[in-house]
Coordinates of C-alpha atoms and ligand atoms in Angstrom, one line a residue:
X5 CA 224.2 207.8 58.6
X6 CA 221.5 205.1 59.2
X7 CA 221.3 204.0 62.4
X8 CA 222.2 200.2 62.1
X9 CA 223.4 198.8 65.9
X10 CA 221.8 196.0 67.1
X11 CA 222.8 195.0 71.1
X12 CA 225.0 191.9 71.4
X13 CA 222.8 188.9 71.8
X14 CA 219.7 190.4 71.8
X15 CA 217.3 188.6 74.2
X16 CA 214.0 190.0 74.5
X17 CA 212.1 189.9 77.8
X18 CA 208.4 189.8 77.7
X19 CA 206.5 190.8 80.8
X20 CA 203.1 189.5 79.9
X21 CA 201.0 191.2 82.2
X22 CA 202.4 194.5 81.1
X23 CA 201.7 193.7 77.3
X24 CA 198.1 192.1 77.9
X25 CA 197.5 196.0 80.0
X26 CA 199.1 197.7 77.2
X27 CA 197.1 195.5 74.7
X28 CA 193.7 196.2 76.5
X29 CA 193.9 200.1 76.1
X30 CA 194.7 199.6 72.1
X31 CA 192.4 202.5 70.6
X32 CA 189.8 202.0 68.1
X33 CA 190.6 204.3 65.2
X34 CA 188.3 207.2 64.2
X35 CA 187.8 206.8 60.3
X36 CA 187.3 209.5 57.9
X37 CA 186.5 209.8 54.3
X38 CA 188.2 212.3 52.0
X39 CA 188.4 212.8 48.5
X40 CA 190.7 214.9 46.4
X41 CA 190.2 218.8 46.0
X42 CA 192.1 219.4 42.9
X43 CA 194.3 218.0 40.4
X44 CA 197.4 219.6 40.3
X45 CA 200.8 219.8 38.2
X46 CA 204.2 218.8 40.0
X47 CA 206.7 222.0 38.5
X48 CA 210.1 222.9 39.7
X49 CA 210.3 225.7 41.8
X50 CA 213.7 226.7 43.2
X51 CA 215.9 223.7 43.9
X52 CA 213.0 222.1 45.1
X53 CA 209.1 221.2 43.3
X54 CA 205.7 222.9 44.2
X55 CA 202.1 221.8 43.2
X56 CA 200.4 224.3 41.0
X57 CA 196.6 223.6 40.2
X58 CA 196.6 222.0 36.8
X59 CA 195.8 224.4 33.8
X60 CA 194.0 224.3 31.9
X61 CA 191.5 222.2 34.1
X62 CA 192.3 218.4 34.2
X63 CA 189.1 216.5 33.0
X64 CA 189.0 213.9 35.0
X65 CA 186.0 211.8 33.1
X66 CA 188.8 212.0 29.9
X67 CA 189.7 208.3 29.2
X68 CA 194.0 208.0 29.6
X69 CA 195.9 205.6 27.9
X70 CA 199.9 204.9 27.9
X71 CA 201.8 207.7 29.3
X72 CA 198.8 210.0 30.7
X73 CA 199.3 210.8 34.2
X74 CA 196.4 212.4 37.0
X75 CA 198.2 214.1 40.0
X76 CA 195.3 214.5 42.6
X77 CA 195.9 217.0 46.0
X78 CA 194.0 215.7 48.8
X79 CA 194.3 219.5 50.2
X80 CA 196.4 218.2 53.3
X81 CA 198.3 215.6 54.8
X82 CA 196.6 212.1 55.4
X83 CA 197.1 208.7 56.4
X84 CA 195.0 206.0 55.3
X85 CA 193.8 203.6 52.8
X86 CA 192.8 204.8 49.1
X87 CA 190.5 203.4 46.5
X88 CA 189.1 203.9 43.1
X89 CA 187.2 202.8 40.2
X90 CA 188.8 202.0 37.2
X91 CA 186.4 202.1 33.9
X92 CA 187.7 200.8 30.6
X93 CA 186.3 203.0 27.3
X94 CA 186.5 201.7 24.0
X95 CA 187.0 198.1 22.9
X96 CA 186.4 195.0 25.7
X97 CA 189.5 195.4 27.8
X98 CA 191.6 193.1 26.0
X99 CA 194.8 193.2 28.7
X100 CA 195.4 194.7 32.0
X101 CA 195.7 198.1 32.7
X102 CA 199.0 198.5 34.4
X103 CA 199.2 201.4 36.8
X104 CA 202.0 203.4 38.8
X105 CA 201.1 205.3 42.2
X106 CA 203.3 207.6 43.2
X107 CA 202.0 208.5 46.8
X108 CA 204.1 212.1 48.3
X109 CA 203.6 213.7 51.7
X110 CA 205.1 216.8 49.7
X111 CA 205.7 217.5 46.0
X112 CA 208.9 216.5 45.7
X113 CA 208.5 212.5 46.3
X114 CA 206.1 212.7 43.2
X115 CA 208.2 214.2 40.9
X116 CA 211.7 212.3 42.0
X117 CA 212.7 209.1 40.4
X118 CA 212.6 206.2 43.0
X119 CA 215.3 204.3 40.5
X120 CA 217.8 207.0 41.0
X121 CA 217.7 206.5 45.1
X122 CA 220.7 205.4 46.4
X123 CA 220.1 206.0 50.4
X124 CA 221.4 203.9 52.8
X125 CA 218.1 203.1 54.4
X126 CA 215.7 200.7 52.8
X127 CA 214.1 201.7 49.5
X128 CA 210.8 200.4 50.5
X129 CA 209.7 203.2 52.4
X130 CA 209.1 205.0 49.1
X131 CA 205.7 204.9 48.5
X132 CA 205.5 203.8 44.5
X133 CA 203.2 200.7 43.5
X134 CA 202.9 199.7 40.6
X135 CA 199.9 197.3 39.8
X136 CA 198.2 195.4 37.3
X137 CA 194.4 195.6 36.8
X138 CA 193.5 192.4 35.2
X139 CA 189.6 192.6 35.4
X140 CA 187.7 195.8 34.2
X141 CA 185.7 197.3 35.3
X142 CA 187.3 197.2 38.9
X143 CA 186.7 199.0 42.0
X144 CA 190.7 199.1 43.2
X145 CA 191.9 198.9 47.1
X146 CA 194.9 198.8 47.9
X147 CA 195.9 197.3 50.8
X148 CA 199.2 199.5 52.4
X149 CA 198.6 202.5 54.8
X150 CA 199.6 205.3 53.2
X151 CA 201.0 209.2 54.3
X152 CA 200.4 211.6 51.6
X153 CA 199.1 214.7 50.9
X154 CA 199.6 214.0 46.6
X155 CA 198.7 211.1 45.0
X156 CA 199.7 210.5 41.0
X157 CA 198.3 207.8 38.8
X158 CA 200.0 206.9 36.2
X159 CA 198.7 205.0 33.2
X160 CA 201.9 202.9 32.2
X161 CA 199.9 201.0 29.6
X162 CA 196.3 199.9 28.4
X163 CA 196.5 198.3 24.6
X164 CA 195.8 200.1 21.9
X165 CA 192.4 199.3 22.0
X166 CA 191.3 200.6 25.3
X167 CA 192.0 203.1 27.5
X168 CA 190.5 204.1 30.8
X169 CA 188.8 206.3 33.2
X170 CA 190.0 206.6 36.7
X171 CA 186.8 207.7 39.4
X172 CA 185.8 207.6 42.7
X173 CA 189.5 207.9 44.2
X174 CA 188.7 208.3 48.1
X175 CA 191.1 207.7 51.0
X176 CA 189.7 206.2 54.1
X177 CA 192.1 208.1 56.9
X178 CA 192.8 207.0 60.2
X179 CA 193.9 208.2 63.5
X180 CA 193.3 207.5 67.3
X181 CA 193.5 211.4 67.5
X182 CA 189.8 212.9 68.3
X183 CA 190.1 216.7 67.1
X184 CA 187.1 217.6 69.1
X185 CA 188.9 217.1 72.4
X186 CA 191.6 219.7 71.7
X187 CA 190.7 222.8 73.4
X188 CA 190.5 226.0 71.5
X189 CA 193.3 227.8 71.7
X190 CA 192.5 231.5 72.8
X191 CA 195.1 233.9 71.2
X192 CA 194.8 235.8 68.0
X193 CA 198.4 235.5 66.9
X194 CA 198.2 234.1 63.3
X195 CA 201.5 232.6 63.9
X196 CA 200.4 230.6 66.4
X197 CA 197.5 229.5 64.9
X198 CA 199.1 228.8 62.0
X199 CA 202.2 226.6 64.3
X200 CA 199.6 225.2 66.2
X201 CA 196.9 223.9 63.7
X202 CA 200.6 222.2 61.8
X203 CA 201.7 220.6 65.2
X204 CA 198.0 219.4 65.8
X205 CA 197.6 217.9 61.9
X206 CA 201.1 216.0 62.8
X207 CA 200.1 214.5 65.9
X208 CA 196.9 213.3 64.8
X209 CA 198.4 211.5 62.0
X210 CA 200.6 209.9 64.1
X211 CA 198.7 209.0 66.6
X212 CA 197.5 205.3 65.4
X213 CA 197.2 202.3 67.7
X214 CA 200.2 204.0 69.4
X215 CA 202.3 207.1 68.9
X216 CA 204.3 206.5 65.6
X217 CA 207.4 208.8 65.2
X218 CA 206.2 209.1 61.2
X219 CA 203.0 207.6 59.7
X220 CA 205.4 206.9 56.0
X221 CA 208.5 206.1 58.0
X222 CA 209.6 204.5 60.9
X223 CA 205.9 203.7 61.1
X224 CA 206.6 202.2 64.7
X225 CA 207.2 203.7 68.5
X226 CA 210.2 205.0 69.7
X227 CA 211.0 206.0 73.2
X228 CA 212.6 209.6 72.6
X229 CA 209.8 210.5 70.0
X230 CA 206.8 208.9 72.6
X231 CA 208.2 211.7 75.7
X232 CA 207.5 214.5 73.3
X233 CA 204.6 213.6 71.5
X234 CA 203.2 212.4 75.3
X235 CA 203.9 215.9 76.1
X236 CA 201.9 217.4 73.5
X237 CA 199.1 215.3 74.0
X238 CA 198.4 216.4 77.3
X239 CA 198.4 220.0 76.5
X240 CA 196.3 219.1 73.3
X241 CA 194.3 215.7 72.8
X242 CA 194.2 214.6 76.2
X243 CA 194.7 210.4 75.3
X244 CA 196.2 209.7 78.5
X245 CA 195.6 206.3 78.0
X246 CA 197.6 206.2 75.0
X247 CA 200.4 207.1 76.8
X248 CA 199.6 204.7 79.1
X249 CA 199.6 202.1 76.6
X250 CA 202.7 202.7 74.9
X251 CA 204.8 203.1 78.7
X252 CA 203.2 199.6 79.4
X253 CA 204.6 198.7 75.9
X254 CA 207.9 199.6 76.5
X255 CA 208.0 198.3 80.6
X256 CA 206.3 194.7 79.2
X257 CA 208.7 194.4 76.0
X258 CA 212.3 194.7 77.2
X259 CA 215.7 193.8 76.2
X260 CA 218.5 192.0 77.9
X261 CA 218.9 192.9 81.4
X262 CA 215.5 194.6 81.6
X263 CA 217.2 197.8 79.2
X264 CA 214.3 199.6 77.6
X265 CA 214.7 198.9 74.0
X266 CA 214.9 202.6 71.6
X267 CA 212.0 201.3 69.5
X268 CA 209.4 198.9 69.0
X269 CA 207.0 197.4 66.9
X270 CA 203.2 196.5 67.3
X271 CA 202.8 194.4 64.2
X272 CA 201.9 191.1 63.6
X273 CA 202.5 191.2 67.3
X274 CA 204.1 193.5 69.8
X275 CA 207.9 193.1 69.8
X276 CA 210.9 194.8 70.9
X277 CA 213.7 195.9 68.8
X278 CA 217.2 195.2 69.2
X279 CA 217.9 198.8 68.7
X280 CA 219.5 200.6 72.2
X281 CA 220.0 204.2 72.9
X282 CA 221.8 205.3 76.1
X283 CA 219.6 208.6 76.0
X284 CA 216.3 206.5 74.8
X285 CA 216.8 203.8 77.5
X286 CA 216.7 207.3 80.1
X287 CA 213.7 208.8 78.5
X288 CA 211.4 206.0 80.1
X289 CA 211.7 207.4 83.8
X290 CA 211.0 210.7 82.2
X291 CA 208.2 210.0 80.3
X292 CA 206.7 208.3 83.3
X293 CA 207.1 211.0 85.6
X294 CA 205.4 213.5 83.1
X295 CA 202.7 210.8 82.9
X296 CA 202.3 210.5 86.6
X297 CA 202.3 214.7 86.5
X298 CA 199.6 215.1 84.1
X299 CA 197.4 212.3 85.3
X300 CA 198.0 211.6 89.1
X301 CA 197.7 207.8 88.0
X302 CA 200.2 206.6 91.5
X303 CA 199.2 203.0 90.6
X304 CA 201.2 202.9 87.0
X305 CA 203.6 205.1 88.7
X306 CA 204.0 202.2 91.1
X307 CA 203.7 199.4 88.7
X308 CA 206.0 200.7 85.9
X309 CA 208.8 202.7 88.5
X310 CA 210.9 199.2 88.6
X311 CA 211.5 199.5 85.1
X312 CA 212.4 203.1 85.4
X313 CA 214.9 202.5 88.3
X314 CA 216.6 199.6 86.3
X315 CA 217.3 202.2 82.9
X316 CA 219.4 204.5 85.7
X317 CA 221.1 201.3 87.5
X318 CA 222.4 200.1 83.8
X319 CA 223.1 203.5 82.4
X320 CA 224.9 204.7 85.8
X321 CA 227.2 201.3 84.8
X322 CA 228.6 203.2 81.9
X323 CA 230.0 206.0 84.1
X324 CA 233.7 206.0 84.2
X325 CA 236.6 206.1 86.9
X326 CA 236.3 210.2 86.1
X327 CA 232.6 210.1 87.0
X328 CA 232.1 210.8 83.5
X329 CA 229.6 209.1 80.9
X330 CA 232.6 207.1 78.8
X331 CA 232.3 208.3 75.3
X332 CA 232.0 205.8 72.7
X333 CA 231.9 205.4 68.7
X334 CA 229.0 204.7 66.7
X335 CA 224.9 205.0 67.8
X336 CA 225.4 204.2 71.4
X337 CA 223.6 207.7 71.6
X338 CA 221.0 209.6 70.1
X339 CA 220.6 213.6 70.7
X340 CA 220.3 214.8 67.4
X341 CA 220.9 213.9 63.5
X342 CA 224.3 215.9 63.6
X343 CA 227.0 215.1 61.3
X344 CA 230.2 214.2 63.6
X345 CA 228.1 215.4 66.7
X346 CA 230.2 214.0 69.8
X347 CA 227.3 212.5 72.7
X348 CA 229.3 212.2 75.5
X349 CA 228.5 215.5 77.1
X350 CA 224.9 215.7 76.1
X351 CA 224.4 212.2 77.5
X352 CA 226.0 212.6 81.0
X353 CA 223.7 215.8 80.9
X354 CA 220.7 213.6 80.1
X355 CA 222.0 211.3 83.0
X356 CA 221.4 213.9 85.3
X357 CA 218.2 214.9 83.8
X358 CA 216.7 211.4 83.7
X359 CA 217.8 210.8 87.4
X360 CA 216.1 214.3 88.9
X361 CA 212.9 212.9 87.1
X362 CA 213.5 209.4 89.1
X363 CA 214.5 211.0 92.5
X364 CA 211.2 213.1 91.9
X365 CA 209.3 209.6 91.0
X366 CA 210.9 207.7 94.1
X367 CA 209.8 210.9 96.7
X368 CA 206.3 210.4 95.3
X369 CA 206.1 206.8 96.1
X370 CA 207.5 207.4 99.5
X371 CA 210.7 206.0 98.6
X372 CA 212.9 208.2 100.5
X373 CA 216.2 206.4 100.7
X374 CA 216.2 205.5 97.0
X375 CA 215.3 209.5 96.2
X376 CA 218.5 210.3 98.5
X377 CA 220.5 207.7 96.5
X378 CA 219.8 209.6 93.3
X379 CA 220.6 212.9 94.6
X380 CA 223.9 212.1 95.4
X381 CA 224.6 210.5 92.1
X382 CA 223.2 213.8 90.6
X383 CA 225.7 215.4 93.2
X384 CA 228.9 213.7 91.8
X385 CA 227.4 213.3 88.2
X386 CA 227.7 217.4 88.5
X387 CA 230.9 217.4 90.2
X388 CA 232.7 215.4 87.6
X389 CA 230.8 217.6 84.5
X390 CA 232.3 220.8 86.3
X391 CA 235.5 219.3 86.7
X392 CA 235.8 217.7 83.2
X393 CA 233.5 218.9 80.7
X394 CA 233.1 222.6 81.6
X395 CA 235.8 224.9 80.3
X396 CA 235.6 228.3 82.3
X397 CA 237.4 229.9 79.4
X398 CA 235.4 229.4 76.7
X399 CA 232.3 229.3 78.7
X400 CA 230.9 226.5 77.3
X401 CA 230.8 222.5 78.1
X402 CA 233.0 220.5 76.0
X403 CA 232.3 216.9 74.6
X404 CA 234.8 214.0 74.1
X405 CA 238.5 213.7 73.5
X406 CA 238.4 216.5 70.9
X407 CA 236.6 218.3 73.6
X408 CA 233.8 219.4 70.9
X409 CA 231.5 222.8 71.5
X410 CA 228.3 222.1 70.3
X411 CA 224.9 223.2 70.8
X412 CA 223.6 220.0 72.1
X413 CA 225.6 219.7 75.0
X414 CA 225.1 223.1 76.1
X415 CA 221.8 222.7 75.9
X416 CA 221.1 219.6 77.6
X417 CA 223.1 220.4 80.1
X418 CA 220.9 223.8 80.6
X419 CA 218.0 221.4 80.8
X420 CA 220.3 219.0 83.4
X421 CA 220.3 222.2 85.5
X422 CA 224.2 221.9 86.5
X423 CA 223.9 225.5 87.2
X424 CA 221.2 227.6 88.4
X425 CA 218.5 229.6 86.3
X426 CA 220.9 232.7 86.1
X427 CA 223.8 231.0 84.9
X428 CA 221.8 229.0 82.6
X429 CA 220.2 231.8 81.1
X430 CA 224.0 233.3 80.8
X431 CA 225.1 229.8 79.1
X432 CA 222.7 230.3 76.3
X433 CA 222.7 233.9 75.8
X434 CA 226.6 232.9 75.0
X435 CA 225.4 230.0 73.1
X436 CA 223.4 232.2 70.8
X437 CA 226.1 234.7 70.5
X438 CA 229.1 233.1 69.8
X439 CA 227.2 230.1 68.1
X440 CA 230.4 227.9 68.3
X441 CA 229.4 225.4 65.0
X442 CA 227.8 221.8 65.4
X443 CA 224.5 223.2 65.3
X444 CA 220.9 221.5 65.6
X445 CA 219.3 219.9 62.9
X446 CA 216.2 218.3 64.1
X447 CA 213.3 219.8 65.1
X448 CA 213.7 217.1 68.4
X449 CA 216.8 219.0 69.4
X450 CA 215.0 222.4 68.8
X451 CA 212.5 221.3 71.2
X452 CA 215.0 220.9 73.5
X453 CA 216.5 224.0 72.8
X454 CA 212.9 226.1 73.5
X455 CA 212.4 224.2 76.5
X456 CA 216.0 225.1 77.6
X457 CA 215.0 228.9 77.1
X458 CA 211.6 228.7 78.7
X459 CA 213.0 226.8 82.1
X460 CA 215.4 229.9 82.5
X461 CA 212.6 232.2 82.0
X462 CA 213.6 233.3 78.5
X463 CA 210.2 233.3 77.0
X464 CA 210.7 235.9 74.4
X465 CA 213.7 234.3 73.0
X466 CA 212.0 230.6 73.1
X467 CA 208.9 232.1 71.3
X468 CA 211.2 234.0 68.4
X469 CA 213.4 230.8 68.1
X470 CA 209.8 228.8 68.0
X471 CA 208.2 230.9 65.5
X472 CA 211.4 231.5 63.7
X473 CA 212.3 227.5 63.2
X474 CA 209.1 226.2 62.8
X475 CA 207.4 229.2 60.9
X476 CA 210.3 229.0 58.1
X477 CA 209.2 225.1 57.7
X478 CA 205.7 226.6 57.0
X479 CA 206.9 229.0 54.4
X480 CA 209.1 226.0 53.0
X481 CA 205.5 224.4 52.4
X482 CA 205.2 222.1 55.1
X483 CA 201.7 220.9 56.1
X484 CA 202.8 219.2 58.8
X485 CA 206.0 219.1 60.3
X486 CA 209.0 217.3 58.9
X487 CA 211.3 215.0 60.7
X488 CA 214.4 217.2 60.0
X489 CA 214.8 220.9 59.1
X490 CA 218.1 222.9 58.6
X491 CA 217.5 225.9 57.8
X492 CA 221.2 226.4 56.2
X493 CA 220.6 223.1 54.4
X494 CA 217.1 222.5 53.4
X495 CA 217.3 219.4 51.2
X496 CA 219.0 217.7 54.2
X497 CA 218.9 214.0 54.7
X498 CA 220.6 211.6 57.3
X499 CA 219.8 209.0 55.2
X500 CA 221.6 209.8 51.9
X501 CA 218.3 210.7 50.1
X502 CA 215.4 212.8 50.9
X503 CA 213.3 210.7 49.4
X504 CA 213.0 208.7 52.4
X505 CA 212.7 211.4 54.8
X506 CA 209.6 211.5 56.9
X507 CA 207.4 215.0 56.5
X508 CA 205.1 214.3 59.3
X509 CA 207.3 213.6 62.2
X510 CA 205.8 213.2 65.5
X511 CA 208.6 214.7 67.5
X512 CA 208.1 217.8 65.5
X513 CA 205.1 218.6 67.1
X514 CA 205.7 220.2 69.8
X515 CA 204.5 223.7 69.3
X516 CA 201.2 222.8 70.3
X517 CA 203.0 221.7 73.6
X518 CA 204.9 225.2 73.9
X519 CA 201.8 227.2 72.7
X520 CA 199.4 225.4 75.2
X521 CA 201.3 225.5 78.0
X522 CA 203.8 228.3 78.3
X523 CA 202.2 231.3 75.5
X524 CA 198.4 231.0 75.6
X525 CA 197.5 229.5 78.9
Ligands
RAM28 C1 214.7 207.8 63.3 C2 213.4 208.5 63.3 C3 213.1 208.3 65.0 C4 214.1 208.7 65.8 C5 215.1 207.7 65.8 C6 216.4 208.0 66.8 O1 215.2 206.3 62.6 O2 213.5 209.6 63.1 O3 211.9 209.2 65.2 O4 213.5 208.2 67.0 O5 215.7 207.9 64.5

């Protein structure tokens, strides 16, 4: 189900000084030239597709005419700009060359026919171009930035009198991540090395002038994604100014009443989107607190604190007379892409989680009375949760009028620390043993599960779950981590078509955070 909500009477509020600070921190992109490493055939494999080295070897110097295709593998996922040369062979080119280019993060995107796309979000995310090249020979430079590992060039037509040779295919890749800044990983565990490498590559390709969620789609800065990217960044790339830039953008470009938007765009100039998500706004105080902990940058904490306080104030308005975050229909809170997931309990827990960080921030700034105020809100929200959402008989938190028991609700309550460590551990064990249904479907939600396990001392379970889930994705062919992965339903998409899923998604890059923070310090 696509996110289509927009806040009523949307009115962006701009703090020019904050935006200027953010813009001054725009990183220089690091460029690198990459060439294809092999020519492949995309072949069906089970219900999916795979890339196999072309055999017999494809002769790239052979002229191509109507119906000929060439599929190149760059050997790794890249984000960048592609150029190639097109040289006519035969008579003088008496008609334009007509080419179709398909870029795929995974082989499926090359094999699938975009004309069959019937998903809910825009088909414009599909990386396919049909281009005319009128004058030959020509060096063709594609103006768009692509996210891909595979590139298929199909000649739709030349003319009966000439054909073309494609050569010098190059991708100028771009990123603001400096791989050289990443400390070497101290472990012999091959699984961890593979997970870390894949996660770092995922992060690298999402680190552009902001932390993008996915370089293929949506190519923008989301608050919920930023929080996790920042954590991984502190443990690996340590590009703290990029986090600072993103925090200033969110604080400088708010929605009505100073609400931090769910996401924002950077081009043609920075602009907040009109989507609001309850949990994402509340992650601003959390990400700010994490930033302060990682950097000790008190000036930024102090300057952005009012934006953090405002998110808490706005969220508390949604608490009803029973002391619970009121349940609503539709896209008001994210949590996870699970069909039918009721958000109330998770949202309530996120509010407590965020209040805890806001209270810490207030204390760090010497604002004891604000901290005390937040502590009493935490106490009230905790009491309400235990009275109305905790079901002693089931041993689970329930959500909404339907009293739904989901993984997301339990995980978020463990993170909210409504119970002590022991009881949280018991809750998570009970969750794993009973598996009440309404599962987690994104690496984003799995991140929170692993985090919850680690916070209550369940290191072995956390390690096994991380290796199991992300490791399985690697076995399924991921060389950057995917936006969505449900081992029970491998080809699922929240958008009605897997063609527009993102297969390099930054919220999925947190194994590097866990590995470097907990498992290989
Ligand atoms: C999708 C993107 C993004 C996420 C939102 C909620 O559009 O995957 O990463 O934050 O959903």
